mmCIF file of C-alpha atoms in Angstrom:
data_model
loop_
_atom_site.group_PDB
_atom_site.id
_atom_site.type_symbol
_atom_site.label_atom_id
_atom_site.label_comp_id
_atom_site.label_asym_id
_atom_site.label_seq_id
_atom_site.Cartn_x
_atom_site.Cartn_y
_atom_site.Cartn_z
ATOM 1 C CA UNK A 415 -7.516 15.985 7.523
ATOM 2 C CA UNK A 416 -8.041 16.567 4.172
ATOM 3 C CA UNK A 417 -4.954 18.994 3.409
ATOM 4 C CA UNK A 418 -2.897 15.619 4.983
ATOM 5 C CA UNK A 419 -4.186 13.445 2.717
ATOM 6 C CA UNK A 420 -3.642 15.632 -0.442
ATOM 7 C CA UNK A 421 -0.032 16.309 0.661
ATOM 8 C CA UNK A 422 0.860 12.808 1.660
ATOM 9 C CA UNK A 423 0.949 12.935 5.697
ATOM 10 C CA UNK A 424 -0.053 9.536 7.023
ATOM 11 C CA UNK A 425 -3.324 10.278 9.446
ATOM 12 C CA UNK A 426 -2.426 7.526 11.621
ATOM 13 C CA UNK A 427 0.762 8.872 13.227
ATOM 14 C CA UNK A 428 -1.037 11.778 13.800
ATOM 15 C CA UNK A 429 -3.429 10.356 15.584
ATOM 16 C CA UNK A 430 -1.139 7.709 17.784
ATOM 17 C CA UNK A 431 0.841 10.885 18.659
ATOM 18 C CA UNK A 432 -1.594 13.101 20.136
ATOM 19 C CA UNK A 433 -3.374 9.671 21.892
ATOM 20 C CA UNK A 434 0.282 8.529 23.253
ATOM 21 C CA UNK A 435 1.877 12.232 23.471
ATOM 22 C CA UNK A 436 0.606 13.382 27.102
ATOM 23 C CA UNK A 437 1.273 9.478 28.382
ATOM 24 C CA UNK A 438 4.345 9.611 27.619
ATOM 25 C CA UNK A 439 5.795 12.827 28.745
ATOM 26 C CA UNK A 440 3.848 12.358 32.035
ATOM 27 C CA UNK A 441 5.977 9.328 32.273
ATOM 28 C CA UNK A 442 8.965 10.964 31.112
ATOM 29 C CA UNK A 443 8.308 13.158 33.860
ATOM 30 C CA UNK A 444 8.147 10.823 36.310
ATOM 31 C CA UNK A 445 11.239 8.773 35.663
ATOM 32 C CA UNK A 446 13.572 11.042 37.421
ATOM 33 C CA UNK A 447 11.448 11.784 39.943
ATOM 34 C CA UNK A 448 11.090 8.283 40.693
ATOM 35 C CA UNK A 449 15.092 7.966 40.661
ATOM 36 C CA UNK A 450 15.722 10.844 43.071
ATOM 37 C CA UNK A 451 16.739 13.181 40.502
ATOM 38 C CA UNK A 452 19.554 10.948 38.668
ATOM 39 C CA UNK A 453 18.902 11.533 34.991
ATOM 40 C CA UNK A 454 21.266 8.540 34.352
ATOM 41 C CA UNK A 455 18.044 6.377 34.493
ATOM 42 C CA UNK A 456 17.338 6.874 30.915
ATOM 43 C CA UNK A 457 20.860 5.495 30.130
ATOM 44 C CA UNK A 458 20.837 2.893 32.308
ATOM 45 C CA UNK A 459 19.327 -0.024 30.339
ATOM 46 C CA UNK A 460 20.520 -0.734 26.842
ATOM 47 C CA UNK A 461 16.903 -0.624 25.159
ATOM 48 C CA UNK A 462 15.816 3.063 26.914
ATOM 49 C CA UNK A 463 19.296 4.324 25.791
ATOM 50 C CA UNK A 464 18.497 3.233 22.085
ATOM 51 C CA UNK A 465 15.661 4.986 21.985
ATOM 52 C CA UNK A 466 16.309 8.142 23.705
ATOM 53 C CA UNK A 467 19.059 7.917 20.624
ATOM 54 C CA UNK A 468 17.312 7.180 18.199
ATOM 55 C CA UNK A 469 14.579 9.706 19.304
ATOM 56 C CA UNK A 470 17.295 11.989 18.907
ATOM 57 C CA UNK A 471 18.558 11.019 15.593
ATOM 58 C CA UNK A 472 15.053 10.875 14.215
ATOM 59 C CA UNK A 473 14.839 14.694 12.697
ATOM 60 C CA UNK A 474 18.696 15.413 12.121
ATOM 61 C CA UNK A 475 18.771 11.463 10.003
ATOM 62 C CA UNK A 476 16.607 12.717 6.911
ATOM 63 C CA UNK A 477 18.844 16.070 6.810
ATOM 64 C CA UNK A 478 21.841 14.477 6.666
ATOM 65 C CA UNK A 479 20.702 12.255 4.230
ATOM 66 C CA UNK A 480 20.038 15.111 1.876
ATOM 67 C CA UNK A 481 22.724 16.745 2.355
ATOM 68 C CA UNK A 482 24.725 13.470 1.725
ATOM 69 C CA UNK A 483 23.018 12.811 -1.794
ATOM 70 C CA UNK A 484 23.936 16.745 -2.783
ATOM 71 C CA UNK A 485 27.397 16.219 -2.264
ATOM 72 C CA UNK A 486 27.655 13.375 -3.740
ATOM 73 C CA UNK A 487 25.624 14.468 -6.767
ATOM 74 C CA UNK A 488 28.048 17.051 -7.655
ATOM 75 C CA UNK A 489 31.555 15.437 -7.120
ATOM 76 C CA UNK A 490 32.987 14.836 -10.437
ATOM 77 C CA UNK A 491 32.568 10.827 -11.974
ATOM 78 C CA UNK A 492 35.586 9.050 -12.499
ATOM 79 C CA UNK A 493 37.110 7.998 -15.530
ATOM 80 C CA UNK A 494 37.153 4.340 -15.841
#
């Protein structure tokens, strides 16, 4: 815990994840066998698609982001 704090990790995340982690992909499990297979489920209802999406944006956003700034860092400034 110590290494976290001295590098800047949050604890608290940490901790929610490994408390909420095996919940939630038991439940995850669950869904489609609930649904008789049909993986459409997690689609279905606005607010579960958003955050399947935005679970899925989550590590590529901050690369992109980077990668963003660089480029635009090093295109030449207009006159003006």
């Amino acid at each position: 815990m110590c290494r976290m704090r001295r590098t800047g990790y949050p604890v608290a995340p940490l901790i929610l994840g490994a408390v909420l982690g095996p919940m939630a992909e038991t439940q995850f499990r669950r869904a489609p066998a609930s649904s008789e297979g049909d993986w459409t489920i997690f689609f279905s209802r606005p607010l579960s698609a958003a955050i399947l999406c935005l679970s899925l944006i989550a590590p590529v956003g901050p690369m992109a982001v980077r990668a963003f700034r660089r480029t635009r860092g090093r295109e030449p400034k207009r006159a003006g």
